[in-house]
Amino acid sequence: MPLETIDDLQEKVIARNPAEPEFHQAVREVLSSLRALGNRHPEYADARIVAQMCEPERQLIFRVPWVDDKGQVQVNRGFRVEFNSALGPYKGGLRFHPSVNLGIIKFLGFEQIFKNSLTGLPIGGGKGGADFDPHGKSDDEVMRFCQSFMTELYRYLGEYTDVPAGDIGVGSREIGYLFGQYKRITNRYESGVLTGKGLSWGGSLVRTEATGYGCAIFAGEMLASIGGSFDGARVGVSGSGNVAIYAIEKVHQLGGLAVTASDSGGYVYDPDGIDLDLLKQIKLEERGRISEYAQRRGGNAKYVKNGCVWEVPMDIALPCATQNELDGKSAAKLVKNGLRVVAEGANMPCTHDAVAIFADAGVPYGPGKAANAGGVATSALEMQQNAERDSWTFEYTEARLTQIMKNIHETCLATADKYNHPGNYAMGANIAGFRKVADAMLAFGVV
């Protein structure tokens, strides 16, 4: 695509969507890669495919009133951005967190378009959530909020229309309440309308582990491409939710040693390797804080309050917490300390400056739309099982996940090489994800 077309479009997107910095960042990152297409595909410019792709097909904003345990009415704001359905029904998680706003949901939905495309499965891109914080709320309060949220959203959902899943703040508890209300309102047991369900009522084995497992598998493929492996490698992981915990689990299975975990209060450094059973107990069973890990682990483990996990020397970095957590300053420190590979377990956790520093240092960088696609891929596998009224074994589902992540890795490298940017995973992911969606949009005409 011509340089001036990309620049002009980027300016228009920013002007049309003011005060949405995360969305602007995501658009810039993708559009910068599309420059590499040059004039090879004039049909995309002629049909204004990129301009269409930057505009969501539908944006929903709605009030979510609910009653707390004191009998007081609380009001939150809900969102669902149905961004692109060229490849299938909208697919993407729901995030419940105080930081949620329209710009963040649009950034996540835009990323989801290309991530879902890379999986090779028939799913479009969307995202949703609310500025509701489930932490500190009783189960009854969470239930009432979820019921109110679904009462507004249900009319836009369906297994052939829009299929949400979980994200930050939305686990199996929240998915259960949401599905229960959907079933109650519609009088349909439509298993395929939500993913991340409980195993006894339509959920898929490996779904809980999938994003973290997939990130570690992708990182392993990156290491193999440069003649390395996880064997003996020290791995830094941020976060301590499902993504981080299961990334750590898979790293250990692959022969690496994960030495860090974190939450909003600080991070723990355990040079002997994270005790996974203890971490799961504190974070998944007790919903505790990461500071408790060092206290109960003892030995060489230490907790650094308000610290930055990227201060720790590591061979491999897996940022699994949240967007823009790893900035240029941290990236420079990691490179200085001998970083070999970085793969994103979260969505856009590395800032533009950080990515540039990794590129200048020759450190392979796996963007989230490729490296953390395992979660949505396994959600699509859950949809497939629901459609077949079937249930697969853990081993079979994990094998499918592993092959999908290997295919994504291969696609990224092959595409980057084809467009003269060998080894550039971000370039390969963006172009490969874009072209599949763009070709489908061309086939449909202006719709």
CSV table of C-alpha atoms in Angstrom, one decimal:
chain,number,residue,atom,x,y,z
A,1,MET,CA,0.0,0.0,0.0
A,2,PRO,CA,1.3,3.5,-0.8
A,3,LEU,CA,3.0,5.3,2.0
A,4,GLU,CA,0.8,8.3,1.8
A,5,THR,CA,-2.3,6.3,2.1
A,6,ILE,CA,-1.2,4.7,5.3
A,7,ASP,CA,-0.2,8.0,6.8
A,8,ASP,CA,-3.4,9.7,5.8
A,9,LEU,CA,-5.6,6.9,7.1
A,10,GLN,CA,-3.7,6.8,10.4
A,11,GLU,CA,-4.3,10.5,10.9
A,12,LYS,CA,-8.0,10.1,10.2
A,13,VAL,CA,-8.4,7.2,12.6
A,14,ILE,CA,-6.7,9.2,15.4
A,15,ALA,CA,-8.8,12.3,14.6
A,16,ARG,CA,-12.0,10.3,14.5
A,17,ASN,CA,-11.4,8.5,17.7
A,18,PRO,CA,-10.1,11.1,20.2
A,19,ALA,CA,-8.8,10.3,23.7
A,20,GLU,CA,-8.3,6.6,22.9
A,21,PRO,CA,-4.5,6.2,23.2
A,22,GLU,CA,-4.5,2.4,23.4
A,23,PHE,CA,-6.6,2.1,20.2
A,24,HIS,CA,-4.3,4.6,18.4
A,25,GLN,CA,-1.3,2.5,19.5
A,26,ALA,CA,-2.8,-0.7,18.2
A,27,VAL,CA,-3.7,0.9,14.9
A,28,ARG,CA,-0.3,2.4,14.4
A,29,GLU,CA,1.4,-0.9,15.1
A,30,VAL,CA,-0.6,-2.7,12.5
A,31,LEU,CA,-0.6,0.0,9.8
A,32,SER,CA,3.2,0.4,10.1
A,33,SER,CA,3.5,-3.3,9.1
A,34,LEU,CA,1.2,-2.8,6.1
A,35,ARG,CA,3.7,-0.4,4.5
A,36,ALA,CA,5.6,-3.6,3.6
A,37,LEU,CA,2.8,-4.6,1.2
A,38,GLY,CA,3.9,-1.7,-1.0
A,39,ASN,CA,2.0,-1.8,-4.3
A,40,ARG,CA,1.6,-5.6,-4.4
A,41,HIS,CA,-2.1,-5.5,-3.6
A,42,PRO,CA,-3.8,-2.4,-5.1
A,43,GLU,CA,-7.2,-4.1,-4.7
A,44,TYR,CA,-7.0,-3.5,-1.0
A,45,ALA,CA,-6.6,0.3,-1.5
A,46,ASP,CA,-9.2,0.4,-4.2
A,47,ALA,CA,-11.8,-1.1,-1.9
A,48,ARG,CA,-10.6,0.9,1.1
A,49,ILE,CA,-10.2,-2.3,3.1
A,50,VAL,CA,-7.9,-0.9,5.7
A,51,ALA,CA,-10.3,2.0,6.4
A,52,GLN,CA,-13.2,-0.4,6.7
A,53,MET,CA,-11.1,-2.6,9.1
A,54,CYS,CA,-10.3,0.3,11.4
A,55,GLU,CA,-14.0,1.0,12.0
A,56,PRO,CA,-15.9,-1.4,14.2
A,57,GLU,CA,-19.0,-3.0,12.6
A,58,ARG,CA,-20.9,-2.2,15.8
A,59,GLN,CA,-20.2,-0.5,19.2
A,60,LEU,CA,-22.4,-1.1,22.2
A,61,ILE,CA,-22.3,1.0,25.3
A,62,PHE,CA,-24.9,0.4,28.0
A,63,ARG,CA,-25.8,1.1,31.6
A,64,VAL,CA,-25.4,-1.8,34.1
A,65,PRO,CA,-27.4,-1.1,37.4
A,66,TRP,CA,-27.1,-3.6,40.2
A,67,VAL,CA,-27.8,-3.8,43.9
A,68,ASP,CA,-25.0,-4.4,46.4
A,69,ASP,CA,-25.2,-6.3,49.7
A,70,LYS,CA,-26.2,-3.2,51.6
A,71,GLY,CA,-29.2,-2.7,49.4
A,72,GLN,CA,-27.6,0.3,47.6
A,73,VAL,CA,-28.0,0.7,43.8
A,74,GLN,CA,-24.7,0.8,41.9
A,75,VAL,CA,-24.2,1.8,38.3
A,76,ASN,CA,-21.5,0.7,36.0
A,77,ARG,CA,-20.9,1.0,32.2
A,78,GLY,CA,-20.8,-2.0,29.9
A,79,PHE,CA,-19.2,-2.3,26.5
A,80,ARG,CA,-19.2,-4.7,23.5
A,81,VAL,CA,-17.3,-3.8,20.4
A,82,GLU,CA,-18.2,-6.2,17.5
A,83,PHE,CA,-15.3,-5.3,15.3
A,84,ASN,CA,-15.1,-7.6,12.3
A,85,SER,CA,-17.1,-10.7,11.3
A,86,ALA,CA,-15.4,-11.4,7.9
A,87,LEU,CA,-14.1,-14.8,9.1
A,88,GLY,CA,-16.9,-15.8,11.5
A,89,PRO,CA,-18.9,-14.8,14.5
A,90,TYR,CA,-17.3,-12.1,16.7
A,91,LYS,CA,-15.0,-13.8,19.2
A,92,GLY,CA,-13.3,-12.1,22.2
A,93,GLY,CA,-13.3,-11.9,25.9
A,94,LEU,CA,-15.1,-9.8,28.5
A,95,ARG,CA,-13.0,-7.7,30.9
A,96,PHE,CA,-14.3,-6.6,34.2
A,97,HIS,CA,-11.8,-4.0,35.6
A,98,PRO,CA,-12.1,-0.3,36.8
A,99,SER,CA,-9.7,0.7,34.0
A,100,VAL,CA,-12.1,-0.4,31.2
A,101,ASN,CA,-13.3,2.2,28.8
A,102,LEU,CA,-14.3,2.4,25.1
A,103,GLY,CA,-10.7,3.0,23.9
A,104,ILE,CA,-9.3,0.0,25.7
A,105,ILE,CA,-12.1,-2.3,24.4
A,106,LYS,CA,-11.6,-1.0,20.9
A,107,PHE,CA,-7.8,-1.7,21.1
A,108,LEU,CA,-8.5,-5.2,22.4
A,109,GLY,CA,-11.1,-5.8,19.7
A,110,PHE,CA,-8.9,-4.5,16.9
A,111,GLU,CA,-6.0,-6.8,18.1
A,112,GLN,CA,-8.5,-9.7,18.2
A,113,ILE,CA,-9.3,-9.4,14.5
A,114,PHE,CA,-5.7,-10.4,13.6
A,115,LYS,CA,-5.1,-12.8,16.4
A,116,ASN,CA,-8.2,-14.8,15.5
A,117,SER,CA,-7.3,-14.7,11.9
A,118,LEU,CA,-3.9,-16.2,12.7
A,119,THR,CA,-5.4,-19.2,14.4
A,120,GLY,CA,-6.8,-20.4,11.1
A,121,LEU,CA,-10.2,-21.0,12.7
A,122,PRO,CA,-13.5,-19.4,11.5
A,123,ILE,CA,-13.8,-16.6,14.1
A,124,GLY,CA,-14.1,-12.9,13.8
A,125,GLY,CA,-12.9,-10.2,16.2
A,126,GLY,CA,-14.6,-8.5,19.1
A,127,LYS,CA,-14.2,-7.6,22.8
A,128,GLY,CA,-16.3,-6.3,25.7
A,129,GLY,CA,-16.4,-5.7,29.4
A,130,ALA,CA,-17.3,-3.2,32.1
A,131,ASP,CA,-15.7,-0.8,34.5
A,132,PHE,CA,-16.8,-3.2,37.3
A,133,ASP,CA,-14.2,-4.6,39.8
A,134,PRO,CA,-15.1,-8.1,41.0
A,135,HIS,CA,-12.3,-8.0,43.6
A,136,GLY,CA,-13.7,-7.5,47.1
A,137,LYS,CA,-17.2,-8.2,46.0
A,138,SER,CA,-19.3,-11.1,47.4
A,139,ASP,CA,-20.4,-13.9,45.1
A,140,ASP,CA,-24.0,-12.5,45.4
A,141,GLU,CA,-22.8,-9.0,44.3
A,142,VAL,CA,-20.9,-10.5,41.3
A,143,MET,CA,-24.0,-12.6,40.4
A,144,ARG,CA,-26.3,-9.6,40.4
A,145,PHE,CA,-23.9,-7.5,38.3
A,146,CYS,CA,-23.4,-10.3,35.8
A,147,GLN,CA,-27.2,-10.8,35.5
A,148,SER,CA,-27.7,-7.1,34.9
A,149,PHE,CA,-24.9,-7.1,32.3
A,150,MET,CA,-26.3,-10.0,30.4
A,151,THR,CA,-29.8,-8.7,30.5
A,152,GLU,CA,-28.7,-5.9,28.2
A,153,LEU,CA,-26.1,-7.8,26.2
A,154,TYR,CA,-28.0,-11.0,25.4
A,155,ARG,CA,-29.9,-9.7,22.4
A,156,TYR,CA,-26.6,-9.2,20.5
A,157,LEU,CA,-25.2,-12.6,21.2
A,158,GLY,CA,-25.5,-16.0,19.6
A,159,GLU,CA,-23.3,-18.9,18.5
A,160,TYR,CA,-23.4,-17.7,14.9
A,161,THR,CA,-23.3,-14.0,15.8
A,162,ASP,CA,-21.1,-13.1,18.8
A,163,VAL,CA,-19.5,-15.5,21.3
A,164,PRO,CA,-17.8,-13.8,24.3
A,165,ALA,CA,-15.3,-15.5,26.7
A,166,GLY,CA,-13.5,-14.5,29.8
A,167,ASP,CA,-10.6,-12.0,30.3
A,168,ILE,CA,-9.2,-10.1,33.2
A,169,GLY,CA,-11.8,-10.2,36.0
A,170,VAL,CA,-14.0,-12.7,34.3
A,171,GLY,CA,-13.3,-16.3,35.2
A,172,SER,CA,-15.5,-19.5,35.5
A,173,ARG,CA,-17.6,-17.9,38.2
A,174,GLU,CA,-18.6,-14.9,36.1
A,175,ILE,CA,-19.1,-17.0,33.0
A,176,GLY,CA,-21.4,-19.2,35.0
A,177,TYR,CA,-23.6,-16.3,36.1
A,178,LEU,CA,-23.6,-14.8,32.6
A,179,PHE,CA,-24.6,-18.1,31.0
A,180,GLY,CA,-27.3,-18.7,33.6
A,181,GLN,CA,-28.9,-15.4,32.9
A,182,TYR,CA,-28.6,-15.9,29.1
A,183,LYS,CA,-30.3,-19.3,29.4
A,184,ARG,CA,-33.0,-17.8,31.7
A,185,ILE,CA,-33.9,-14.9,29.3
A,186,THR,CA,-33.8,-16.8,26.0
A,187,ASN,CA,-35.1,-20.2,27.2
A,188,ARG,CA,-32.3,-21.8,25.1
A,189,TYR,CA,-29.4,-24.0,26.3
A,190,GLU,CA,-27.1,-22.5,23.7
A,191,SER,CA,-23.7,-23.8,24.8
A,192,GLY,CA,-21.8,-22.2,22.0
A,193,VAL,CA,-22.8,-18.6,23.0
A,194,LEU,CA,-20.1,-18.3,25.7
A,195,THR,CA,-16.7,-20.1,26.1
A,196,GLY,CA,-14.7,-20.7,29.2
A,197,LYS,CA,-17.6,-22.6,30.7
A,198,GLY,CA,-17.4,-25.1,33.5
A,199,LEU,CA,-16.4,-28.6,32.4
A,200,SER,CA,-19.6,-30.1,33.7
A,201,TRP,CA,-21.8,-27.8,31.5
A,202,GLY,CA,-20.1,-27.5,28.1
A,203,GLY,CA,-16.6,-26.3,28.9
A,204,SER,CA,-13.4,-27.5,27.3
A,205,LEU,CA,-10.4,-29.1,28.9
A,206,VAL,CA,-7.2,-27.0,28.4
A,207,ARG,CA,-9.2,-23.8,28.1
A,208,THR,CA,-8.0,-22.5,31.5
A,209,GLU,CA,-4.4,-23.3,30.6
A,210,ALA,CA,-4.5,-22.4,27.0
A,211,THR,CA,-3.2,-18.8,26.8
A,212,GLY,CA,-0.3,-19.4,29.1
A,213,TYR,CA,0.5,-22.8,27.6
A,214,GLY,CA,0.3,-21.3,24.1
A,215,CYS,CA,2.6,-18.4,25.0
A,216,ALA,CA,5.3,-20.8,26.3
A,217,ILE,CA,4.9,-23.1,23.3
A,218,PHE,CA,5.3,-20.1,20.9
A,219,ALA,CA,8.4,-18.9,22.9
A,220,GLY,CA,9.8,-22.4,22.6
A,221,GLU,CA,9.4,-22.3,18.8
A,222,MET,CA,11.1,-18.9,18.7
A,223,LEU,CA,14.0,-20.3,20.7
A,224,ALA,CA,14.2,-23.3,18.4
A,225,SER,CA,14.3,-21.0,15.3
A,226,ILE,CA,17.6,-19.4,16.7
A,227,GLY,CA,19.1,-22.8,17.7
A,228,GLY,CA,18.0,-22.6,21.4
A,229,SER,CA,15.6,-24.1,23.9
A,230,PHE,CA,14.2,-23.7,27.3
A,231,ASP,CA,16.7,-26.1,28.8
A,232,GLY,CA,18.3,-24.3,31.8
A,233,ALA,CA,16.9,-20.9,30.8
A,234,ARG,CA,15.8,-18.4,33.5
A,235,VAL,CA,12.4,-17.1,32.5
A,236,GLY,CA,10.7,-13.9,33.9
A,237,VAL,CA,7.0,-13.9,33.9
A,238,SER,CA,4.8,-10.9,34.9
A,239,GLY,CA,1.3,-11.3,36.4
A,240,SER,CA,-0.1,-14.1,38.5
A,241,GLY,CA,-3.5,-14.8,37.0
A,242,ASN,CA,-4.4,-17.8,34.7
A,243,VAL,CA,-2.1,-16.7,31.9
A,244,ALA,CA,1.0,-16.2,34.0
A,245,ILE,CA,0.4,-19.3,36.1
A,246,TYR,CA,0.0,-21.6,33.2
A,247,ALA,CA,2.8,-20.0,31.3
A,248,ILE,CA,5.0,-20.9,34.3
A,249,GLU,CA,3.6,-24.4,34.3
A,250,LYS,CA,4.4,-25.0,30.6
A,251,VAL,CA,7.9,-23.4,31.0
A,252,HIS,CA,8.7,-25.9,33.7
A,253,GLN,CA,7.4,-28.7,31.5
A,254,LEU,CA,9.6,-27.6,28.7
A,255,GLY,CA,12.8,-27.5,30.9
A,256,GLY,CA,12.9,-23.8,31.8
A,257,LEU,CA,13.0,-22.2,35.2
A,258,ALA,CA,10.4,-19.5,35.8
A,259,VAL,CA,11.7,-17.2,38.6
A,260,THR,CA,9.2,-14.3,38.9
A,261,ALA,CA,5.5,-13.5,39.2
A,262,SER,CA,3.7,-10.3,40.1
A,263,ASP,CA,0.5,-8.4,40.8
A,264,SER,CA,-0.4,-4.7,41.1
A,265,GLY,CA,1.4,-4.5,44.5
A,266,GLY,CA,4.8,-5.7,43.4
A,267,TYR,CA,6.7,-8.9,42.4
A,268,VAL,CA,8.3,-12.0,43.8
A,269,TYR,CA,11.7,-13.3,42.8
A,270,ASP,CA,12.4,-16.9,43.5
A,271,PRO,CA,15.8,-17.9,42.2
A,272,ASP,CA,15.1,-21.6,42.9
A,273,GLY,CA,12.1,-21.5,40.6
A,274,ILE,CA,8.4,-20.6,41.3
A,275,ASP,CA,6.6,-23.1,43.5
A,276,LEU,CA,3.6,-23.6,41.2
A,277,ASP,CA,1.4,-25.4,43.7
A,278,LEU,CA,1.9,-22.6,46.3
A,279,LEU,CA,1.2,-19.9,43.7
A,280,LYS,CA,-2.0,-21.7,42.5
A,281,GLN,CA,-3.1,-22.0,46.1
A,282,ILE,CA,-2.6,-18.3,46.9
A,283,LYS,CA,-3.9,-16.8,43.7
A,284,LEU,CA,-6.5,-19.2,42.3
A,285,GLU,CA,-7.9,-20.8,45.4
A,286,GLU,CA,-7.5,-18.1,48.0
A,287,ARG,CA,-7.6,-15.0,45.7
A,288,GLY,CA,-4.7,-13.7,47.8
A,289,ARG,CA,-1.8,-11.3,47.0
A,290,ILE,CA,1.5,-12.2,45.6
A,291,SER,CA,3.3,-10.8,48.7
A,292,GLU,CA,2.0,-13.9,50.6
A,293,TYR,CA,4.0,-16.1,48.3
A,294,ALA,CA,7.4,-15.0,49.6
A,295,GLN,CA,6.2,-15.2,53.2
A,296,ARG,CA,5.0,-18.8,52.9
A,297,ARG,CA,7.7,-20.0,50.5
A,298,GLY,CA,10.6,-18.8,52.7
A,299,GLY,CA,14.2,-19.7,51.6
A,300,ASN,CA,15.6,-17.4,48.9
A,301,ALA,CA,12.2,-16.1,47.7
A,302,LYS,CA,11.8,-12.3,48.2
A,303,TYR,CA,9.0,-9.9,47.6
A,304,VAL,CA,9.7,-6.4,46.1
A,305,LYS,CA,6.8,-4.0,46.9
A,306,ASN,CA,6.0,-1.7,44.1
A,307,GLY,CA,8.9,-3.1,42.1
A,308,CYS,CA,9.3,-3.7,38.4
A,309,VAL,CA,9.6,-7.4,37.6
A,310,TRP,CA,11.8,-6.5,34.6
A,311,GLU,CA,14.7,-5.5,36.9
A,312,VAL,CA,15.5,-9.2,37.4
A,313,PRO,CA,18.1,-10.7,34.9
A,314,MET,CA,16.4,-13.3,32.7
A,315,ASP,CA,17.0,-15.2,29.4
A,316,ILE,CA,13.4,-15.1,28.3
A,317,ALA,CA,10.6,-12.6,29.2
A,318,LEU,CA,7.0,-13.5,29.1
A,319,PRO,CA,4.9,-10.4,30.0
A,320,CYS,CA,1.5,-11.8,31.0
A,321,ALA,CA,-0.1,-9.0,33.0
A,322,THR,CA,-1.6,-6.0,31.1
A,323,GLN,CA,-1.1,-3.5,28.3
A,324,ASN,CA,2.0,-1.3,28.3
A,325,GLU,CA,3.6,-2.8,31.3
A,326,LEU,CA,7.0,-3.2,29.7
A,327,ASP,CA,8.4,0.2,28.6
A,328,GLY,CA,11.6,1.3,26.9
A,329,LYS,CA,13.6,1.7,30.1
A,330,SER,CA,12.7,-1.8,31.2
A,331,ALA,CA,13.5,-3.2,27.7
A,332,ALA,CA,16.9,-1.6,27.8
A,333,LYS,CA,17.6,-3.1,31.2
A,334,LEU,CA,16.5,-6.6,30.0
A,335,VAL,CA,18.7,-6.4,26.9
A,336,LYS,CA,21.7,-5.3,29.0
A,337,ASN,CA,21.1,-8.3,31.3
A,338,GLY,CA,21.3,-10.7,28.4
A,339,LEU,CA,17.7,-11.2,27.2
A,340,ARG,CA,17.4,-13.7,24.4
A,341,VAL,CA,13.6,-13.8,23.5
A,342,VAL,CA,10.4,-12.0,24.5
A,343,ALA,CA,6.9,-13.4,23.9
A,344,GLU,CA,3.7,-11.5,24.9
A,345,GLY,CA,1.3,-13.4,27.0
A,346,ALA,CA,-0.9,-10.3,27.6
A,347,ASN,CA,-2.3,-8.0,24.9
A,348,MET,CA,0.2,-5.3,23.9
A,349,PRO,CA,2.2,-5.4,27.1
A,350,CYS,CA,5.3,-3.9,25.4
A,351,THR,CA,5.3,-0.2,24.5
A,352,HIS,CA,6.4,1.0,21.1
A,353,ASP,CA,9.7,2.1,22.6
A,354,ALA,CA,10.3,-1.3,24.1
A,355,VAL,CA,9.6,-3.1,20.8
A,356,ALA,CA,12.0,-0.7,19.0
A,357,ILE,CA,14.8,-1.5,21.6
A,358,PHE,CA,14.3,-5.2,21.2
A,359,ALA,CA,14.5,-4.8,17.4
A,360,ASP,CA,17.7,-2.7,17.6
A,361,ALA,CA,19.3,-5.3,19.9
A,362,GLY,CA,18.3,-8.2,17.6
A,363,VAL,CA,16.1,-9.8,20.3
A,364,PRO,CA,13.3,-11.8,18.8
A,365,TYR,CA,9.9,-10.3,19.8
A,366,GLY,CA,6.7,-12.3,19.6
A,367,PRO,CA,3.6,-10.0,19.6
A,368,GLY,CA,0.5,-10.9,21.6
A,369,LYS,CA,-1.6,-11.4,18.5
A,370,ALA,CA,0.6,-14.4,17.7
A,371,ALA,CA,2.1,-15.5,21.0
A,372,ASN,CA,-1.1,-15.4,23.1
A,373,ALA,CA,-3.5,-16.7,20.5
A,374,GLY,CA,-3.8,-20.0,22.3
A,375,GLY,CA,-6.6,-18.9,24.5
A,376,VAL,CA,-9.0,-17.8,21.7
A,377,ALA,CA,-7.9,-20.8,19.6
A,378,THR,CA,-9.0,-23.2,22.4
A,379,SER,CA,-12.2,-21.2,22.8
A,380,ALA,CA,-12.9,-21.9,19.2
A,381,LEU,CA,-12.2,-25.6,19.9
A,382,GLU,CA,-14.7,-25.4,22.7
A,383,MET,CA,-17.2,-24.0,20.2
A,384,GLN,CA,-16.5,-26.9,17.9
A,385,GLN,CA,-17.1,-29.5,20.7
A,386,ASN,CA,-20.3,-27.7,21.7
A,387,ALA,CA,-21.5,-27.9,18.0
A,388,GLU,CA,-20.7,-31.6,17.9
A,389,ARG,CA,-22.2,-32.2,21.3
A,390,ASP,CA,-18.8,-33.8,22.1
A,391,SER,CA,-16.1,-33.5,24.7
A,392,TRP,CA,-12.4,-34.1,23.9
A,393,THR,CA,-9.6,-35.4,26.2
A,394,PHE,CA,-7.0,-33.1,27.7
A,395,GLU,CA,-4.3,-34.7,25.6
A,396,TYR,CA,-6.1,-34.4,22.3
A,397,THR,CA,-7.1,-30.7,23.0
A,398,GLU,CA,-3.5,-29.8,24.1
A,399,ALA,CA,-2.2,-31.5,20.9
A,400,ARG,CA,-4.5,-29.4,18.8
A,401,LEU,CA,-3.4,-26.2,20.7
A,402,THR,CA,0.3,-27.1,20.3
A,403,GLN,CA,-0.1,-27.6,16.5
A,404,ILE,CA,-2.1,-24.3,16.2
A,405,MET,CA,0.7,-22.4,18.0
A,406,LYS,CA,3.4,-24.0,15.8
A,407,ASN,CA,1.4,-23.2,12.7
A,408,ILE,CA,1.1,-19.5,13.8
A,409,HIS,CA,4.8,-19.4,14.4
A,410,GLU,CA,5.6,-20.8,11.0
A,411,THR,CA,3.1,-18.4,9.3
A,412,CYS,CA,4.7,-15.4,11.0
A,413,LEU,CA,8.2,-16.3,9.9
A,414,ALA,CA,7.2,-17.3,6.4
A,415,THR,CA,5.2,-14.1,5.9
A,416,ALA,CA,7.9,-11.8,7.3
A,417,ASP,CA,10.4,-13.5,4.9
A,418,LYS,CA,8.0,-13.1,1.9
A,419,TYR,CA,7.7,-9.4,2.5
A,420,ASN,CA,11.5,-8.8,3.1
A,421,HIS,CA,11.5,-8.6,6.9
A,422,PRO,CA,13.0,-11.9,7.9
A,423,GLY,CA,12.7,-12.8,11.5
A,424,ASN,CA,10.3,-9.9,12.2
A,425,TYR,CA,7.4,-11.7,14.0
A,426,ALA,CA,5.3,-8.5,14.4
A,427,MET,CA,5.5,-7.8,10.7
A,428,GLY,CA,4.7,-11.4,9.8
A,429,ALA,CA,1.7,-11.6,12.3
A,430,ASN,CA,0.2,-8.3,11.2
A,431,ILE,CA,0.5,-9.0,7.4
A,432,ALA,CA,-0.7,-12.6,7.6
A,433,GLY,CA,-3.6,-11.8,9.9
A,434,PHE,CA,-4.6,-8.8,7.8
A,435,ARG,CA,-4.5,-10.5,4.4
A,436,LYS,CA,-6.8,-13.3,5.4
A,437,VAL,CA,-9.4,-10.9,6.7
A,438,ALA,CA,-8.9,-8.5,3.8
A,439,ASP,CA,-9.4,-11.2,1.2
A,440,ALA,CA,-12.7,-12.3,2.8
A,441,MET,CA,-13.9,-8.7,2.9
A,442,LEU,CA,-13.1,-8.3,-0.8
A,443,ALA,CA,-15.1,-11.4,-1.5
A,444,PHE,CA,-18.2,-10.0,0.3
A,445,GLY,CA,-18.2,-6.7,-1.5
A,446,VAL,CA,-19.2,-3.5,0.3
A,447,VAL,CA,-21.3,-4.8,3.3
